[in-house]
Amino acid sequence: MNKVTYLIIIPAILASASYKGQAYWRDMQTINANRPQINKPELSSLSDFKITDDHVDLSTGTVRPSLALVDISTKTLSETVNLSYDKGKGIRVNDISSDVGLGWELQAGGYITRKVNGFADESKLMQDAKVGVWANVYTVVPNKQKSANGWLDFANWNSRAYNTPYNGSVVIPGQPYNNQSLGGAVQALAQNIKNNVPVGSFRSLWAQPVSSGTIFTGPGSMIADLGAMFGVGWDLLNVDGEPDEFYFRVGKYSGKFVFDGNRTPTVIPYIPGLKIQSPFNSTENKWIITTPEGIKYTLPNTPEYTETLYSETETTPEYDNSGGINTPDRNEGIDANEYTSKWYLSKVEGISGDYIEYTYENSSDLIYNEKSFIKQVFRAGRHMIQTPPSYFLSSGDHGFYERELPRNTDFRLRAPKRLSAIKTSDNNRIIFTYNGLERQDVDQSQNGANKRKSLSSIEKYDFNNKRISKMELEQDYFTGGCADYKCKRLKLNNLKLIGSDNNQIASTGFEYNMIENLPSRNAFQQDFWGYYNSNSANTLVPEVKYPSAGYDYPGADRRPSENKTKAGILTKIIYPTKGSVEYDYELNNFNTGADVRITNNKTGGLRIKNIIKKENDSASPIITTYQYELSNGQTSGEIHPFLLQMTKEYNNNAAGRLIERQVIEINENTGARAQYMVIYSNPKYLYTEDLIRYSKVIVNSNGKGKKEYSLSSFSTHPDGEKIGRTWRASSSSGGYTVDSQYFTDYFAKYSNAPATTINNPDKSYLRGLTLNIKETDNNGVLIKETTNNYQINPSGYIPTTVYGLGVTSSDLFLAENSNVQEVNYELTNFTSDYVFQGTTIVKDYLGSNNIVSSTENNTFNSLCLLDNKNILLSDNNLLETSYKYANDKQIQKLITANIINLPLETERKKNGKIISKGEIKFDNPANLFPSSAASYDLQSNSMLTEITYDKYDSKGNLLQYTTQNGVSISIIWGYNQTQPIAKIEGAMYNQVEGFISGIVSASDADAAQGTQASENALIAALDAFRNLPNLVTTQITTYTYNPQIGVTSITPTSGVRENYIYDSANRLEKVVDVNGKVLKEYKYNYKN
């Protein structure tokens, strides 16, 4: 059944009034702001799980079914455990199943994960670095490779000489002389780049071997720093040029943030009032995310709550000791990397002191491999040699016409976490048990006896360890064409609901596309995006053709295949009633801008085509179709302009740029150079996170008419432009490493195409907005139209812009030293824009040219909170609503607690005249709870106090409130202060406090024992309480409960009690009176 919930409803309802025709508001809305509302239980759903089966992101065509499995709550907090299907775009060949099943993700708690750009932001040159102090602990990185000067590390250093095992005497930074971060120095450099001001250095750092006994520290070298941003430049360290992108999800909030130049997290796009404290810029070793409601989420930066990703990538043709120096603790044949990849939520705290805690267990390391290849092909060209070189100057290796090099990467996710328990401050719990199938689809060769197993059950317990609910998962495997673990994927078949009597009550089943079996992970049968296709070549390096440039290089067929892309995808959910929902998919396609209908324009991944629902297995289907077409019949699919350009040049299904040029000097006397084309098996310039958007989608539900959606896309909201500059050598030299003395500043506008290390400024948050909806009936007649206008950044709000640098050069060659003649560097940015709906126009077409319309205009204040909402109706009536918040009214305790988005005062006008005004006050300095509620009296034109909240207990439960007419209502809380057991009208709390110990103790005993006898004893105590002579003049209503299930009896003032009886699945079964007579009875019938 639906759990009965008692909430303090602070009047956010005042912010959500809707306007239809002649709209009016009640003056008394604020009265119920903080009073517990106890409702009778409701009939339970037959689905047992709350299933969202038709959630479609129209902008991408992605369907995301989800099931709400179980929830748990405190006074002000709640957590719902959801099971979400996240593979509506298709299953990639290298996808690994979760512990639930392929494509399914368990969503509960929260996390922060990240995309590392360059090097991890928190990378340090010296572990014990402090401003003004010489550090001694040099950071040791995996494989004893170069350490990295990270985005958050110090920018400006004093350097001194050290002796090292392989490099001899070196000068390296050891003492930061101010607190500026590297990210801060990049922000200053960005202004010079934008203003076309050339500089030789942008911070102070020197790190090179000591030559001829001369120690040169200097002010720093910009070109060496730029080179070090892509692995060359400084011989001894790497430099981070761009902030990492962190992604978070806590409660109802999710988004992205980056660190600015002051080491402060900046949310992109902006979320008003959301504060993020970092473990990297505070004394506390944890993330703390505080919402604008004052709720705090804690994610520790400790091993119990983090995951670390370690990887090793082959660097062929380099090999161990390939530099000619014996390095026993370093392997030059690999590039190793390690960083914290994920942080998990440990605790969420409400403003009442209630909390929910999350614990995790370590599962065995997840070990996997991904294949990648690079192909180099010699190409004669102008001012280049016409045949391959005899040998390369640096390595002495022979020249070649063509070679394919592996770039395979071995990954190890160390101590991966999985949620084991959720516990509330009331000691209610959800337990996750991983005792299902031994995972045959992952590498368990190094796990010994501690084999990884799948999630087998989820159970909910109350504070007395009484099981409230249980669900079991039934799984087996998708199988491919081999017996190896790489050919298997864990598959979720059923969710079973188990009653308190341990009998199965119902099950929800899942079916998948089994027409095609997925191949082995790392199989060559992959399209450009990693989905299963029909490639028959024994390579992943794609065929590349570019006739106008003379490119024609054979390779793999990486085009998408609709039938094979569908392999393994979810196709059906079967409900306990044997009703069902089916999903039909098709390949994405995109518009090339041609004037004729385009058919050969498929691109990677799937979109939803049809959703078919049946109420039961014999019912007629209800079919909803999705058409992604413009009015001219062409597809409404749009891809990034760069991808479109590459597709026109290479005819590669929007795969992006797959080929680039490398040049190397092969004769230091003549300066002769060789040119090679490099082809990548994984596109280096692919917008995988925002590949395709649809600008128009028609949703047709049979019998319900059509809705035509117009959406923002690449054509309306493209990504921002980068600023590009180039360093060029002023003269040639005999050396083959980057050296700043050979360079002068050469500024030129560079391409706005994405580079290998950096993308264009991301504006994806402006895409997918609903611009217009047209609704038609079954006859195609327009009945309603809604038009939305969105704006960016309200007046007074100044967004933060964070700049990052990406660097490339075509003068680099694999495993060879290069005389670099040109370095391209590009400036991108991340901007904390706030996007809001400024205007909405709604037109209802009522026939006979009768149109009823409304125009809504929203304005936001400098904190990006809704300030005014004005609605002009078709009869020219103007309805206005204004709001005031904690900052407007200077309620400092709310501001300090970050409770800033709660409307404290709401005023409504009609044609300029006040018709309603409500205010919530927080005058008690001892807590964060409302003290009173007032409303506007239309007769006296003044504010009158409607209700006073007189007394709260230590848990924030309201104990007494007084109405406008002076009547006091007291509330008695039992069940360990979690549920109201009595409401007394006509008495103050201190007048009844001396009589409540018996009923409170009886309720606590009922909570502890949970038997019918304990509940009967509580009812007897409540009846005795109701009949006390001291309370004869009051009106009393009493309640009993089964904790975490629902109310079991309500006895109103009349004394006519209703009892509520639940079945083994905690669903409402009967309503009976005090004599046991059945008043209502409910049956839940499932088909087998």
Tab-separated table of N, CA and C in Angstrom, residues 535-659:
chain	number	residue	atom	x	y	z
A	535	ASN	N	30.703	-5.888	-39.293
A	535	ASN	CA	32.079	-5.809	-39.768
A	535	ASN	C	32.694	-7.203	-39.889
A	536	SER	N	33.261	-7.498	-41.052
A	536	SER	CA	33.899	-8.799	-41.279
A	536	SER	C	35.410	-8.716	-41.268
A	537	ALA	N	35.971	-7.514	-41.161
A	537	ALA	CA	37.423	-7.358	-41.160
A	537	ALA	C	37.997	-7.724	-39.798
A	538	ASN	N	39.249	-8.125	-39.807
A	538	ASN	CA	39.929	-8.527	-38.583
A	538	ASN	C	40.656	-7.334	-37.958
A	539	THR	N	39.945	-6.221	-37.866
A	539	THR	CA	40.527	-5.004	-37.302
A	539	THR	C	39.399	-4.061	-36.910
A	540	LEU	N	39.722	-3.118	-36.054
A	540	LEU	CA	38.790	-2.052	-35.709
A	540	LEU	C	39.123	-0.756	-36.433
A	541	VAL	N	40.277	-0.698	-37.075
A	541	VAL	CA	40.652	0.516	-37.787
A	541	VAL	C	39.741	0.668	-38.998
A	542	PRO	N	39.001	1.771	-39.092
A	542	PRO	CA	37.968	1.866	-40.125
A	542	PRO	C	38.526	2.179	-41.500
A	543	GLU	N	37.729	1.856	-42.486
A	543	GLU	CA	37.986	2.317	-43.844
A	543	GLU	C	37.798	3.832	-43.878
A	544	VAL	N	38.714	4.535	-44.527
A	544	VAL	CA	38.630	5.990	-44.637
A	544	VAL	C	38.743	6.374	-46.104
A	545	LYS	N	37.745	7.077	-46.596
A	545	LYS	CA	37.758	7.574	-47.965
A	545	LYS	C	37.459	9.062	-47.961
A	546	TYR	N	38.279	9.799	-48.668
A	546	TYR	CA	38.083	11.247	-48.794
A	546	TYR	C	38.566	11.613	-50.193
A	547	PRO	N	37.706	11.388	-51.192
A	547	PRO	CA	38.147	11.508	-52.591
A	547	PRO	C	38.797	12.841	-52.923
A	548	SER	N	38.239	13.940	-52.442
A	548	SER	CA	38.772	15.240	-52.828
A	548	SER	C	40.189	15.457	-52.311
A	549	ALA	N	40.551	14.745	-51.220
A	549	ALA	CA	41.901	14.877	-50.680
A	549	ALA	C	42.782	13.698	-51.073
A	550	GLY	N	42.228	12.760	-51.833
A	550	GLY	CA	43.010	11.632	-52.284
A	550	GLY	C	43.174	10.536	-51.250
A	551	TYR	N	42.323	10.524	-50.205
A	551	TYR	CA	42.402	9.463	-49.198
A	551	TYR	C	41.573	8.276	-49.661
A	552	ASP	N	42.131	7.088	-49.574
A	552	ASP	CA	41.392	5.863	-49.841
A	552	ASP	C	42.126	4.730	-49.143
A	553	TYR	N	41.837	4.587	-47.866
A	553	TYR	CA	42.537	3.608	-47.042
A	553	TYR	C	41.567	2.518	-46.623
A	554	PRO	N	41.813	1.274	-47.029
A	554	PRO	CA	40.899	0.181	-46.663
A	554	PRO	C	40.942	-0.094	-45.159
A	555	GLY	N	39.857	-0.695	-44.670
A	555	GLY	CA	39.796	-1.016	-43.251
A	555	GLY	C	38.456	-1.625	-42.897
A	556	ALA	N	38.112	-1.534	-41.624
A	556	ALA	CA	36.896	-2.169	-41.107
A	556	ALA	C	35.655	-1.425	-41.551
A	557	ASP	N	34.567	-2.181	-41.691
A	557	ASP	CA	33.245	-1.603	-41.958
A	557	ASP	C	32.631	-1.253	-40.599
A	558	ARG	N	32.625	0.014	-40.238
A	558	ARG	CA	32.152	0.440	-38.927
A	558	ARG	C	30.759	1.095	-39.011
A	559	ARG	N	30.051	0.850	-40.125
A	559	ARG	CA	28.721	1.418	-40.261
A	559	ARG	C	27.742	0.725	-39.310
A	560	PRO	N	26.689	1.420	-38.888
A	560	PRO	CA	25.735	0.798	-37.959
A	560	PRO	C	24.832	-0.205	-38.655
A	561	SER	N	24.374	-1.184	-37.874
A	561	SER	CA	23.413	-2.188	-38.340
A	561	SER	C	22.246	-2.185	-37.372
A	562	GLU	N	21.037	-1.881	-37.874
A	562	GLU	CA	19.885	-1.781	-36.980
A	562	GLU	C	19.591	-3.089	-36.272
A	563	ASN	N	19.564	-4.190	-37.007
A	563	ASN	CA	19.225	-5.476	-36.393
A	563	ASN	C	20.225	-5.870	-35.319
A	564	LYS	N	21.499	-5.653	-35.601
A	564	LYS	CA	22.517	-6.063	-34.635
A	564	LYS	C	22.618	-5.085	-33.461
A	565	THR	N	22.334	-3.820	-33.706
A	565	THR	CA	22.354	-2.858	-32.603
A	565	THR	C	21.278	-3.193	-31.575
A	566	LYS	N	20.199	-3.850	-32.007
A	566	LYS	CA	19.116	-4.210	-31.099
A	566	LYS	C	19.436	-5.416	-30.224
A	567	ALA	N	20.552	-6.074	-30.471
A	567	ALA	CA	20.874	-7.290	-29.722
A	567	ALA	C	20.921	-7.019	-28.224
A	568	GLY	N	20.158	-7.810	-27.480
A	568	GLY	CA	20.197	-7.757	-26.023
A	568	GLY	C	19.393	-6.650	-25.387
A	569	ILE	N	18.719	-5.800	-26.177
A	569	ILE	CA	18.019	-4.655	-25.592
A	569	ILE	C	16.671	-5.086	-25.004
A	570	LEU	N	16.222	-4.361	-23.990
A	570	LEU	CA	14.926	-4.633	-23.354
A	570	LEU	C	13.794	-4.422	-24.356
A	571	THR	N	12.918	-5.418	-24.475
A	571	THR	CA	11.793	-5.311	-25.409
A	571	THR	C	10.432	-5.402	-24.729
A	572	LYS	N	10.376	-5.922	-23.470
A	572	LYS	CA	9.059	-6.111	-22.853
A	572	LYS	C	9.169	-6.172	-21.338
A	573	ILE	N	8.207	-5.541	-20.666
A	573	ILE	CA	8.023	-5.684	-19.221
A	573	ILE	C	6.651	-6.289	-19.001
A	574	ILE	N	6.591	-7.368	-18.232
A	574	ILE	CA	5.337	-8.083	-17.994
A	574	ILE	C	4.941	-7.868	-16.535
A	575	TYR	N	3.772	-7.285	-16.331
A	575	TYR	CA	3.308	-6.963	-14.986
A	575	TYR	C	2.681	-8.184	-14.314
A	576	PRO	N	2.487	-8.113	-13.005
A	576	PRO	CA	1.845	-9.238	-12.315
A	576	PRO	C	0.459	-9.567	-12.849
A	577	THR	N	-0.247	-8.595	-13.398
A	577	THR	CA	-1.586	-8.826	-13.974
A	577	THR	C	-1.510	-9.487	-15.342
A	578	LYS	N	-0.279	-9.687	-15.830
A	578	LYS	CA	0.007	-10.126	-17.193
A	578	LYS	C	-0.285	-9.048	-18.222
A	579	GLY	N	-0.577	-7.865	-17.750
A	579	GLY	CA	-0.488	-6.714	-18.636
A	579	GLY	C	0.971	-6.500	-18.975
A	580	SER	N	1.248	-5.691	-19.970
A	580	SER	CA	2.628	-5.564	-20.413
A	580	SER	C	2.851	-4.250	-21.136
A	581	VAL	N	4.135	-3.937	-21.327
A	581	VAL	CA	4.544	-2.841	-22.190
A	581	VAL	C	5.677	-3.362	-23.059
A	582	GLU	N	5.599	-3.100	-24.356
A	582	GLU	CA	6.622	-3.540	-25.297
A	582	GLU	C	7.280	-2.321	-25.933
A	583	TYR	N	8.547	-2.504	-26.301
A	583	TYR	CA	9.331	-1.420	-26.886
A	583	TYR	C	9.858	-1.842	-28.254
A	584	ASP	N	9.652	-0.958	-29.219
A	584	ASP	CA	10.127	-1.176	-30.589
A	584	ASP	C	11.069	-0.035	-30.937
A	585	TYR	N	12.260	-0.369	-31.422
A	585	TYR	CA	13.307	0.629	-31.641
A	585	TYR	C	13.680	0.716	-33.114
A	586	GLU	N	14.386	1.807	-33.448
A	586	GLU	CA	14.968	1.961	-34.772
A	586	GLU	C	16.248	2.775	-34.650
A	587	LEU	N	17.100	2.712	-35.683
A	587	LEU	CA	18.354	3.456	-35.657
A	587	LEU	C	18.111	4.964	-35.705
A	588	ASN	N	19.005	5.696	-35.078
A	588	ASN	CA	19.004	7.152	-35.219
A	588	ASN	C	19.343	7.535	-36.660
A	589	ASN	N	18.805	8.662	-37.096
A	589	ASN	CA	19.243	9.224	-38.370
A	589	ASN	C	19.285	10.738	-38.252
A	590	PHE	N	19.953	11.377	-39.203
A	590	PHE	CA	20.177	12.816	-39.102
A	590	PHE	C	19.960	13.490	-40.443
A	591	ASN	N	19.698	14.771	-40.391
A	591	ASN	CA	19.421	15.570	-41.568
A	591	ASN	C	20.721	16.188	-42.067
A	592	THR	N	20.987	16.026	-43.363
A	592	THR	CA	22.206	16.587	-43.939
A	592	THR	C	22.002	17.988	-44.488
A	593	GLY	N	20.766	18.469	-44.426
A	593	GLY	CA	20.493	19.802	-44.947
A	593	GLY	C	20.177	19.809	-46.431
A	594	ALA	N	20.083	18.624	-47.038
A	594	ALA	CA	19.776	18.554	-48.473
A	594	ALA	C	18.317	18.891	-48.716
A	595	ASP	N	17.996	19.240	-49.946
A	595	ASP	CA	16.634	19.627	-50.302
A	595	ASP	C	15.768	18.428	-50.664
A	596	VAL	N	16.352	17.244	-50.678
A	596	VAL	CA	15.591	16.046	-51.002
A	596	VAL	C	15.596	15.130	-49.785
A	597	ARG	N	14.667	14.193	-49.778
A	597	ARG	CA	14.555	13.261	-48.658
A	597	ARG	C	15.812	12.387	-48.578
A	598	ILE	N	16.400	12.343	-47.406
A	598	ILE	CA	17.629	11.580	-47.208
A	598	ILE	C	17.292	10.270	-46.520
A	599	THR	N	17.795	9.160	-47.050
A	599	THR	CA	17.521	7.862	-46.441
A	599	THR	C	18.784	7.189	-45.934
A	600	ASN	N	19.935	7.493	-46.516
A	600	ASN	CA	21.181	6.832	-46.123
A	600	ASN	C	21.964	7.717	-45.168
A	601	ASN	N	21.370	7.963	-44.019
A	601	ASN	CA	21.999	8.863	-43.058
A	601	ASN	C	21.864	8.330	-41.640
A	602	LYS	N	22.030	7.037	-41.490
A	602	LYS	CA	21.920	6.411	-40.185
A	602	LYS	C	23.170	6.704	-39.352
A	603	THR	N	22.957	6.796	-38.047
A	603	THR	CA	24.082	6.998	-37.151
A	603	THR	C	23.908	6.122	-35.922
A	604	GLY	N	24.863	6.135	-35.036
A	604	GLY	CA	24.942	5.146	-33.974
A	604	GLY	C	23.834	5.218	-32.943
A	605	GLY	N	23.436	4.047	-32.437
A	605	GLY	CA	22.468	3.973	-31.362
A	605	GLY	C	21.031	3.947	-31.837
A	606	LEU	N	20.134	3.649	-30.897
A	606	LEU	CA	18.722	3.472	-31.205
A	606	LEU	C	17.875	4.598	-30.628
A	607	ARG	N	16.685	4.728	-31.160
A	607	ARG	CA	15.657	5.608	-30.603
A	607	ARG	C	14.361	4.810	-30.525
A	608	ILE	N	13.473	5.235	-29.657
A	608	ILE	CA	12.208	4.524	-29.527
A	608	ILE	C	11.317	4.837	-30.720
A	609	LYS	N	10.664	3.808	-31.227
A	609	LYS	CA	9.762	3.952	-32.369
A	609	LYS	C	8.303	3.772	-31.939
A	610	ASN	N	8.033	2.706	-31.180
A	610	ASN	CA	6.678	2.430	-30.703
A	610	ASN	C	6.731	1.923	-29.267
A	611	ILE	N	5.725	2.287	-28.495
A	611	ILE	CA	5.508	1.695	-27.173
A	611	ILE	C	4.109	1.102	-27.194
A	612	ILE	N	4.023	-0.206	-26.929
A	612	ILE	CA	2.754	-0.922	-27.013
A	612	ILE	C	2.376	-1.407	-25.617
A	613	LYS	N	1.214	-0.968	-25.139
A	613	LYS	CA	0.760	-1.358	-23.808
A	613	LYS	C	-0.489	-2.217	-23.895
A	614	LYS	N	-0.554	-3.195	-22.976
A	614	LYS	CA	-1.751	-4.005	-22.818
A	614	LYS	C	-2.109	-4.070	-21.337
A	615	GLU	N	-3.389	-3.902	-21.017
A	615	GLU	CA	-3.814	-3.995	-19.630
A	615	GLU	C	-3.768	-5.430	-19.136
A	616	ASN	N	-3.979	-6.389	-20.036
A	616	ASN	CA	-3.809	-7.806	-19.735
A	616	ASN	C	-3.476	-8.506	-21.033
A	617	ASP	N	-3.216	-9.811	-20.953
A	617	ASP	CA	-2.710	-10.488	-22.150
A	617	ASP	C	-3.741	-10.632	-23.256
A	618	SER	N	-5.027	-10.418	-22.969
A	618	SER	CA	-6.043	-10.521	-24.011
A	618	SER	C	-6.612	-9.167	-24.420
A	619	ALA	N	-6.115	-8.103	-23.826
A	619	ALA	CA	-6.649	-6.764	-24.107
A	619	ALA	C	-6.115	-6.234	-25.435
A	620	SER	N	-6.845	-5.296	-26.014
A	620	SER	CA	-6.387	-4.628	-27.240
A	620	SER	C	-5.208	-3.729	-26.902
A	621	PRO	N	-4.199	-3.700	-27.758
A	621	PRO	CA	-3.011	-2.890	-27.456
A	621	PRO	C	-3.280	-1.394	-27.607
A	622	ILE	N	-2.638	-0.633	-26.762
A	622	ILE	CA	-2.625	0.827	-26.883
A	622	ILE	C	-1.231	1.192	-27.404
A	623	ILE	N	-1.174	1.718	-28.609
A	623	ILE	CA	0.109	1.934	-29.279
A	623	ILE	C	0.410	3.428	-29.332
A	624	THR	N	1.585	3.777	-28.868
A	624	THR	CA	2.083	5.148	-28.986
A	624	THR	C	3.271	5.137	-29.931
A	625	THR	N	3.171	5.924	-31.005
A	625	THR	CA	4.248	5.976	-31.990
A	625	THR	C	5.001	7.299	-31.868
A	626	TYR	N	6.274	7.252	-32.229
A	626	TYR	CA	7.138	8.424	-32.175
A	626	TYR	C	7.731	8.643	-33.557
A	627	GLN	N	7.412	9.787	-34.144
A	627	GLN	CA	7.902	10.127	-35.481
A	627	GLN	C	8.845	11.327	-35.364
A	628	TYR	N	10.015	11.172	-35.934
A	628	TYR	CA	11.050	12.197	-35.835
A	628	TYR	C	11.202	12.856	-37.203
A	629	GLU	N	10.197	13.621	-37.596
A	629	GLU	CA	10.158	14.179	-38.944
A	629	GLU	C	9.787	15.649	-38.935
A	630	LEU	N	10.353	16.351	-39.916
A	630	LEU	CA	9.958	17.728	-40.186
A	630	LEU	C	8.731	17.733	-41.089
A	631	SER	N	8.184	18.899	-41.301
A	631	SER	CA	6.974	18.991	-42.123
A	631	SER	C	7.230	18.589	-43.570
A	632	ASN	N	8.497	18.654	-44.031
A	632	ASN	CA	8.817	18.270	-45.409
A	632	ASN	C	9.130	16.781	-45.542
A	633	GLY	N	8.953	16.025	-44.461
A	633	GLY	CA	9.177	14.588	-44.518
A	633	GLY	C	10.594	14.172	-44.190
A	634	GLN	N	11.540	15.128	-44.115
A	634	GLN	CA	12.911	14.783	-43.758
A	634	GLN	C	13.026	14.563	-42.254
A	635	THR	N	14.046	13.832	-41.865
A	635	THR	CA	14.274	13.589	-40.450
A	635	THR	C	14.578	14.894	-39.729
A	636	SER	N	14.150	14.974	-38.487
A	636	SER	CA	14.452	16.156	-37.676
A	636	SER	C	15.739	15.979	-36.882
A	637	GLY	N	16.440	14.856	-37.095
A	637	GLY	CA	17.687	14.604	-36.382
A	637	GLY	C	18.769	15.595	-36.756
A	638	GLU	N	19.476	16.105	-35.763
A	638	GLU	CA	20.572	17.044	-35.990
A	638	GLU	C	21.808	16.562	-35.238
A	639	ILE	N	22.947	16.728	-35.863
A	639	ILE	CA	24.217	16.406	-35.223
A	639	ILE	C	25.065	17.671	-35.144
A	640	HIS	N	26.133	17.598	-34.363
A	640	HIS	CA	27.015	18.752	-34.220
A	640	HIS	C	27.528	19.187	-35.597
A	641	PRO	N	27.601	20.498	-35.846
A	641	PRO	CA	28.051	20.969	-37.174
A	641	PRO	C	29.385	20.371	-37.612
A	642	PHE	N	30.298	20.156	-36.665
A	642	PHE	CA	31.578	19.554	-37.044
A	642	PHE	C	31.390	18.126	-37.524
A	643	LEU	N	30.554	17.364	-36.825
A	643	LEU	CA	30.305	15.996	-37.261
A	643	LEU	C	29.641	15.976	-38.624
A	644	LEU	N	28.758	16.917	-38.854
A	644	LEU	CA	28.102	16.998	-40.150
A	644	LEU	C	29.122	17.297	-41.245
A	645	GLN	N	30.060	18.206	-40.955
A	645	GLN	CA	31.093	18.527	-41.929
A	645	GLN	C	31.954	17.294	-42.232
A	646	MET	N	32.347	16.564	-41.173
A	646	MET	CA	33.164	15.368	-41.370
A	646	MET	C	32.402	14.295	-42.151
A	647	THR	N	31.090	14.197	-41.901
A	647	THR	CA	30.291	13.211	-42.609
A	647	THR	C	30.227	13.521	-44.102
A	648	LYS	N	30.099	14.800	-44.437
A	648	LYS	CA	30.072	15.178	-45.848
A	648	LYS	C	31.410	14.910	-46.518
A	649	GLU	N	32.504	15.026	-45.742
A	649	GLU	CA	33.824	14.812	-46.323
A	649	GLU	C	34.181	13.333	-46.400
A	650	TYR	N	33.847	12.576	-45.339
A	650	TYR	CA	34.281	11.187	-45.249
A	650	TYR	C	33.164	10.172	-45.456
A	651	ASN	N	31.899	10.638	-45.494
A	651	ASN	CA	30.753	9.738	-45.622
A	651	ASN	C	30.813	8.644	-44.555
A	652	ASN	N	30.941	9.059	-43.295
A	652	ASN	CA	31.189	8.092	-42.221
A	652	ASN	C	30.107	8.078	-41.152
A	653	ASN	N	28.869	8.349	-41.520
A	653	ASN	CA	27.727	8.199	-40.607
A	653	ASN	C	27.871	9.016	-39.329
A	654	ALA	N	28.423	10.211	-39.448
A	654	ALA	CA	28.567	11.118	-38.302
A	654	ALA	C	29.520	10.567	-37.258
A	655	ALA	N	30.556	9.872	-37.702
A	655	ALA	CA	31.518	9.293	-36.759
A	655	ALA	C	32.558	10.301	-36.310
A	656	GLY	N	32.621	11.458	-36.946
A	656	GLY	CA	33.638	12.429	-36.574
A	656	GLY	C	34.901	12.256	-37.379
A	657	ARG	N	35.954	12.897	-36.910
A	657	ARG	CA	37.231	12.858	-37.613
A	657	ARG	C	38.026	11.634	-37.183
A	658	LEU	N	38.443	10.839	-38.159
A	658	LEU	CA	39.108	9.573	-37.888
A	658	LEU	C	40.579	9.585	-38.277
A	659	ILE	N	41.022	10.646	-38.911
A	659	ILE	CA	42.360	10.657	-39.481
A	659	ILE	C	43.006	12.006	-39.237
